Coordinates of C-alpha atoms in Angstrom, one line a residue:
X297 CA 136.2 128.8 162.5
X298 CA 139.6 130.4 162.8
X299 CA 142.1 128.2 164.7
X300 CA 143.5 129.8 167.9
X301 CA 146.8 128.0 168.1
X302 CA 149.2 126.4 165.7
X303 CA 148.6 123.0 167.3
X304 CA 144.9 123.4 166.9
X305 CA 145.3 124.3 163.3
X306 CA 147.4 121.2 162.7
X307 CA 144.9 118.9 164.4
X308 CA 142.0 120.3 162.4
X309 CA 144.0 119.9 159.2
X310 CA 144.8 116.3 160.1
X311 CA 141.1 115.6 160.8
X312 CA 140.1 117.1 157.5
X313 CA 142.6 114.9 155.7
X314 CA 141.2 111.8 157.4
X315 CA 137.7 112.6 156.2
X316 CA 138.9 113.1 152.6
X317 CA 140.8 109.8 152.7
X318 CA 137.7 108.1 154.1
X319 CA 135.6 109.5 151.2
X320 CA 138.2 108.5 148.6
X321 CA 138.3 105.0 150.0
X322 CA 134.5 104.6 149.8
X323 CA 134.6 105.7 146.2
X324 CA 137.3 103.3 145.4
X325 CA 135.4 100.5 147.1
X326 CA 132.3 101.3 145.1
X327 CA 134.2 101.2 141.8
X328 CA 135.9 98.0 142.7
X329 CA 132.9 96.0 143.9
X330 CA 130.1 97.6 141.9
X331 CA 126.8 97.5 143.7
X332 CA 127.8 94.8 146.2
X333 CA 127.8 96.2 149.7
X334 CA 129.0 94.6 153.0
X335 CA 128.9 95.9 156.6
X336 CA 132.6 95.1 157.1
X337 CA 134.1 97.0 154.2
X338 CA 131.7 99.8 153.5
X339 CA 129.8 102.5 155.4
X340 CA 128.1 105.6 154.3
X341 CA 130.6 108.5 153.6
X342 CA 129.2 110.5 156.4
X343 CA 129.9 107.9 159.1
X344 CA 133.0 109.9 160.2
X345 CA 130.9 113.0 160.5
X346 CA 129.2 111.6 163.6
X347 CA 132.5 111.5 165.4
X348 CA 133.4 115.2 165.3
X349 CA 133.2 118.4 163.5
X350 CA 133.7 118.3 159.7
X351 CA 134.9 121.2 157.6
X352 CA 132.4 122.4 154.9
X353 CA 134.6 121.4 152.0
X354 CA 134.6 117.8 153.2
X355 CA 130.9 117.8 153.6
X356 CA 130.2 119.2 150.1
X357 CA 132.4 116.5 148.7
X358 CA 130.6 113.7 150.5
X359 CA 127.1 114.7 149.3
X360 CA 127.8 114.1 145.5
X361 CA 129.4 110.8 146.4
X362 CA 126.3 109.6 148.2
X363 CA 124.2 110.5 145.1
X364 CA 126.7 108.6 142.9
X365 CA 126.5 105.6 145.3
X366 CA 122.7 105.6 145.1
X367 CA 122.7 105.8 141.3
X368 CA 125.0 102.7 141.0
X369 CA 122.6 100.7 143.1
X370 CA 119.4 101.7 141.1
X371 CA 120.6 101.6 137.4
X372 CA 118.8 98.8 135.6
X373 CA 119.4 97.3 132.1
X374 CA 117.4 98.6 129.2
X375 CA 116.8 97.5 125.6
X376 CA 116.8 99.8 122.5
X377 CA 115.7 98.8 119.1
X378 CA 118.0 100.1 116.4
X379 CA 116.4 101.3 114.3
X380 CA 113.1 101.9 116.1
X381 CA 111.0 101.3 112.9
X382 CA 112.6 98.9 110.4
X383 CA 111.8 98.5 106.7
X384 CA 111.2 94.9 105.5
X385 CA 114.4 93.3 104.3
X386 CA 116.8 95.4 106.6
X387 CA 118.7 94.4 109.8
X388 CA 117.6 95.3 113.3
X389 CA 119.6 95.2 116.5
X390 CA 118.0 94.8 120.0
X391 CA 120.7 96.6 121.9
X392 CA 121.1 96.0 125.6
X393 CA 122.4 98.8 127.9
X394 CA 123.7 98.9 131.5
X395 CA 124.2 95.2 132.1
X396 CA 126.1 94.5 135.3
X397 CA 129.0 92.1 135.6
X398 CA 127.5 89.6 138.0
X399 CA 125.6 87.5 135.4
X400 CA 125.9 83.9 134.4
X401 CA 124.2 84.3 131.0
X402 CA 121.3 85.5 128.8
X403 CA 118.5 83.9 126.9
X404 CA 116.1 85.5 124.3
X405 CA 112.5 84.4 123.8
X406 CA 110.0 85.2 121.2
X407 CA 106.9 86.8 122.9
X408 CA 106.4 88.2 126.4
X409 CA 106.7 84.8 128.2
X410 CA 109.7 82.6 129.1
X411 CA 108.7 79.3 127.5
X412 CA 111.1 76.6 126.3
X413 CA 109.4 76.3 122.9
X414 CA 109.9 80.0 122.2
X415 CA 113.6 80.3 123.0
X416 CA 115.6 81.9 120.2
X417 CA 119.2 81.7 121.5
X418 CA 121.2 81.6 124.8
X419 CA 124.7 82.8 125.8
X420 CA 126.8 81.6 128.7
X421 CA 129.3 84.2 129.9
X422 CA 131.9 82.2 131.8
X423 CA 132.8 80.1 128.7
X424 CA 131.5 82.4 126.0
X425 CA 129.3 79.7 124.4
X426 CA 126.1 80.3 122.5
X427 CA 123.3 77.9 121.6
X428 CA 120.1 78.2 119.5
X429 CA 116.6 77.2 120.5
X430 CA 113.3 76.1 118.8
X431 CA 112.3 79.6 117.8
X432 CA 115.6 80.3 116.0
X433 CA 115.0 81.1 112.3
X434 CA 118.6 81.2 111.2
X435 CA 118.6 84.9 111.0
X436 CA 119.3 85.8 114.7
X437 CA 122.6 86.3 116.3
X438 CA 123.2 86.8 120.1
X439 CA 126.2 88.8 121.3
X440 CA 128.2 88.5 124.6
X441 CA 126.7 91.7 125.9
X442 CA 123.2 90.2 125.5
X443 CA 122.2 92.1 122.3
X444 CA 120.3 90.3 119.6
X445 CA 120.7 90.9 115.9
X446 CA 117.9 90.2 113.3
X447 CA 119.0 90.0 109.7
X448 CA 116.7 90.5 106.7
X449 CA 113.6 91.1 108.9
X450 CA 110.1 90.4 107.7
X451 CA 106.7 91.6 108.9
X452 CA 106.4 88.2 110.6
X453 CA 109.2 89.3 112.9
X454 CA 107.1 92.2 114.3
X455 CA 106.2 91.7 118.0
X456 CA 107.6 91.5 121.5
X457 CA 110.8 89.7 122.6
X458 CA 111.9 88.9 126.1
X459 CA 115.5 88.9 127.5
X460 CA 115.9 86.5 130.4
X461 CA 119.1 87.1 132.6
X462 CA 120.5 84.8 135.3
X463 CA 122.8 86.3 137.9
X464 CA 125.6 84.7 139.9
X465 CA 123.4 84.4 143.0
X466 CA 120.9 82.6 140.7
X467 CA 118.5 85.5 140.9
X468 CA 116.7 86.2 137.5
X469 CA 115.6 89.3 135.7
X470 CA 113.6 89.7 132.5
X471 CA 113.1 92.6 130.1
X472 CA 110.7 93.0 127.1
X473 CA 111.5 94.8 123.9
X474 CA 109.4 95.4 120.8
X475 CA 110.4 95.0 117.2
X476 CA 108.5 96.9 114.5
X477 CA 108.8 96.0 110.9
X478 CA 106.9 97.8 108.0
X479 CA 106.7 97.1 104.3
X480 CA 108.2 99.4 101.7
X481 CA 105.0 100.7 100.1
X482 CA 104.4 100.2 96.3
X483 CA 103.1 102.9 94.0
X484 CA 99.4 103.2 94.8
X485 CA 96.8 103.0 92.0
X486 CA 93.4 104.8 91.8
X487 CA 90.3 102.9 90.6
X488 CA 86.8 104.2 90.0
X489 CA 83.4 102.6 90.2
X490 CA 82.3 104.5 87.1
X491 CA 84.8 105.1 84.3
X492 CA 82.5 107.5 82.4
X493 CA 80.0 109.1 84.7
X494 CA 77.3 111.4 83.6
X495 CA 76.9 114.8 85.3
X496 CA 75.1 114.6 88.7
X497 CA 76.2 110.9 89.1
X498 CA 78.0 109.8 92.3
X499 CA 81.6 108.5 91.8
X500 CA 83.7 106.5 94.3
X501 CA 87.5 106.6 93.9
X502 CA 89.6 104.0 95.7
X503 CA 93.3 104.1 96.6
X504 CA 94.9 100.6 96.4
X505 CA 96.3 98.3 97.4
X506 CA 95.2 98.0 101.0
X507 CA 98.0 97.7 103.5
X508 CA 98.1 97.7 107.3
X509 CA 99.5 100.5 109.3
X510 CA 99.2 102.9 106.3
X511 CA 97.8 106.4 106.2
X512 CA 96.2 107.8 103.0
X513 CA 96.0 111.4 101.7
X514 CA 94.2 112.7 98.5
X515 CA 95.2 115.5 96.1
X516 CA 93.2 117.2 93.4
X517 CA 94.8 119.5 90.9
X518 CA 98.0 119.2 92.8
X519 CA 96.4 120.6 96.0
X520 CA 94.8 119.2 99.1
X521 CA 91.1 118.4 98.9
X522 CA 88.9 121.5 99.3
X523 CA 86.2 121.7 102.0
X524 CA 83.0 120.7 100.1
X525 CA 79.8 118.9 101.0
X526 CA 80.1 117.0 97.7
X527 CA 83.3 115.3 98.9
X528 CA 83.4 112.5 101.5
X529 CA 86.3 110.4 102.8
X530 CA 86.1 107.0 104.3
X531 CA 87.2 106.4 107.9
X532 CA 90.6 105.3 106.8
X533 CA 90.8 107.9 104.0
X534 CA 91.3 105.1 101.5
X535 CA 88.1 105.9 99.4
X536 CA 86.9 109.3 98.2
X537 CA 83.3 109.8 97.2
X538 CA 82.2 112.6 94.9
X539 CA 78.5 113.5 94.9
X540 CA 76.7 115.1 91.9
X541 CA 79.8 115.4 89.8
X542 CA 80.1 118.1 87.2
X543 CA 82.5 118.7 84.3
X544 CA 84.5 120.8 86.7
X545 CA 85.4 117.6 88.7
X546 CA 87.6 116.0 86.1
X547 CA 90.7 116.3 88.2
X548 CA 93.5 115.1 88.0
X549 CA 93.3 113.2 91.3
X550 CA 96.2 111.6 93.2
X551 CA 96.5 109.6 96.4
X552 CA 99.4 109.3 98.8
X553 CA 100.2 106.4 101.1
X554 CA 102.6 106.6 104.0
X555 CA 103.9 104.4 106.8
X556 CA 106.9 104.9 109.3
X557 CA 109.5 103.8 106.7
X558 CA 108.2 104.9 103.3
X559 CA 106.0 107.3 101.3
X560 CA 104.5 106.8 97.8
X561 CA 102.2 108.7 95.5
X562 CA 100.0 107.5 92.7
X563 CA 100.0 108.6 89.0
X564 CA 97.4 111.3 88.1
X565 CA 93.9 110.0 87.5
X566 CA 91.5 112.0 85.3
X567 CA 87.7 111.6 85.6
X568 CA 85.9 111.7 82.3
X569 CA 82.6 113.4 83.1
X570 CA 80.0 113.3 80.3
X571 CA 77.7 116.2 79.8
X572 CA 74.0 115.3 80.0
X573 CA 71.8 117.6 77.9
X574 CA 68.7 116.5 79.7
X575 CA 69.9 118.2 82.8
X576 CA 69.8 121.7 81.2
X577 CA 72.4 123.6 79.3
X578 CA 73.6 125.6 82.4
X579 CA 74.0 122.6 84.7
X580 CA 77.3 122.7 86.4
X581 CA 78.5 125.6 84.3
X582 CA 80.5 128.3 86.0
X583 CA 79.9 132.0 85.6
X584 CA 82.9 132.3 83.2
X585 CA 81.5 129.5 81.0
X586 CA 78.1 131.2 80.8
X587 CA 79.6 134.5 79.9
X588 CA 81.6 132.9 77.2
X589 CA 78.5 131.3 75.7
X590 CA 76.6 134.6 75.8
X591 CA 79.5 136.4 74.0
X592 CA 79.7 133.7 71.4
X593 CA 76.0 134.0 70.7
X594 CA 76.2 137.8 70.3
X595 CA 79.2 137.5 68.0
X596 CA 77.3 135.0 65.9
X597 CA 74.3 137.3 65.7
X598 CA 76.6 140.2 64.6
X599 CA 78.0 138.1 61.8
X600 CA 74.7 136.7 60.6
X601 CA 72.8 140.1 60.5
X602 CA 74.7 141.5 57.4
X603 CA 74.1 138.2 55.7
X604 CA 70.4 138.4 56.4
X605 CA 70.3 141.9 55.0
X606 CA 72.1 140.9 51.9
X607 CA 69.8 138.0 51.2
X608 CA 66.7 140.3 51.8
X609 CA 68.1 142.9 49.4
X610 CA 68.6 140.2 46.7
X611 CA 65.1 139.0 47.2
X612 CA 63.7 142.5 46.7
X613 CA 65.7 143.0 43.5
X614 CA 64.4 139.7 42.2
X615 CA 60.8 140.6 43.0
X616 CA 61.1 144.0 41.3
X617 CA 62.7 142.5 38.1
X618 CA 59.9 139.9 37.8
X619 CA 57.3 142.6 38.2
X620 CA 58.9 144.7 35.4
X621 CA 59.0 141.8 33.0
X622 CA 55.4 141.1 33.6
X623 CA 54.3 144.7 32.8
X624 CA 56.3 144.7 29.5
X625 CA 54.8 141.5 28.3
X626 CA 51.4 142.8 29.2
X627 CA 52.0 145.9 27.1
X628 CA 53.0 144.0 24.0
X629 CA 49.9 141.9 24.2
X630 CA 47.6 145.0 24.4
X631 CA 49.1 146.7 21.2
X632 CA 49.1 143.7 18.9
X633 CA 45.4 144.1 17.7
X634 CA 46.0 147.6 16.6
X635 CA 48.9 146.6 14.6
X636 CA 46.8 143.9 12.9
X637 CA 44.1 146.4 12.1
X638 CA 46.7 148.7 10.6
X639 CA 48.1 146.0 8.4
X640 CA 44.6 145.0 7.3
X641 CA 43.7 148.6 6.5
X642 CA 46.8 149.1 4.4
X643 CA 46.1 146.0 2.5
X644 CA 42.6 147.1 1.7
X645 CA 43.8 150.5 0.6
X646 CA 46.3 148.9 -1.7
X647 CA 43.7 146.7 -3.3
X648 CA 41.4 149.6 -3.9
X649 CA 44.1 151.6 -5.7
X650 CA 44.8 148.6 -7.9
X651 CA 41.2 148.3 -9.0
X652 CA 41.0 151.9 -10.1
X653 CA 44.0 151.8 -12.5
X654 CA 42.3 150.1 -15.6
X655 CA 39.4 152.5 -15.5
X656 CA 41.6 155.5 -15.8
X657 CA 43.4 153.8 -18.8
X658 CA 40.3 153.4 -20.9
X659 CA 39.5 157.0 -21.2
X660 CA 42.2 157.9 -23.7

């Protein structure tokens, strides 16, 4: 509202200043005393508002302060694992946040219960002294802010740990934190139940070694497994079963293991599938393979046909030659009696002429 007189304006300004001073004093008190509140020294910032009219700027300043005051009274300590997932052999810190200043000390216990035989270490704040307990392995260190460091962690360190806090008024509070430790995975190895399967056999491939909290994935020909009714994975994906294998299932196969801190892949594994002739020549053959066989057969026939014709031609020539020789020999055998008769006849004629010569000589 607009002031009507100068005196009224001065009075309203003085009242506004008093409200702001009251708000600032409450804030200072909260900062100085933390979450401790008493009736004599602290009252809600709007207490002055009940006594008279308050300008809007003072009211808007008081509202955020109330929110801040409530946050201070509700913030509780928390514990963070750094890192969240630890590899075996590394260091892990259970880091404590938002610890108030009214504590006498801390104690860390292994497990989710506060038991004397499971105490790891304790720290007293007033004299900054630390002591170890029965569950201390020699690798744990407790810090003044309550944080606990683990060095060279092992899988045995995996589990829950409890932080037990004692306040100045002897009230206690406990918080639980989880430590997760995983092994660095070695290179997996693929083994087979049948090193040389025949076609149509069933083959089981296993990815080893077996480790906890590890996922498995298979690859064939550098690709993820195809959807096939002849392929079956176990519940944990560690074994791969191949039904009715063919020569197209040779691979190579690889398996991959993974956990929150490491990934590893096996060397390629090739399956040596042996062809079984009793199963039929076309068993397991693709269309391309069959086409190649047909083309090869046709090419072979094309190459063999001229050779067959050449051999048949030679056979015909040989037969004709033998037939000609036989006819000639037959002809010679038929003419030989005539020749003998001619020789005999010539001989007789010659003898006859010789016998006539003396007769003709006696006439003179």
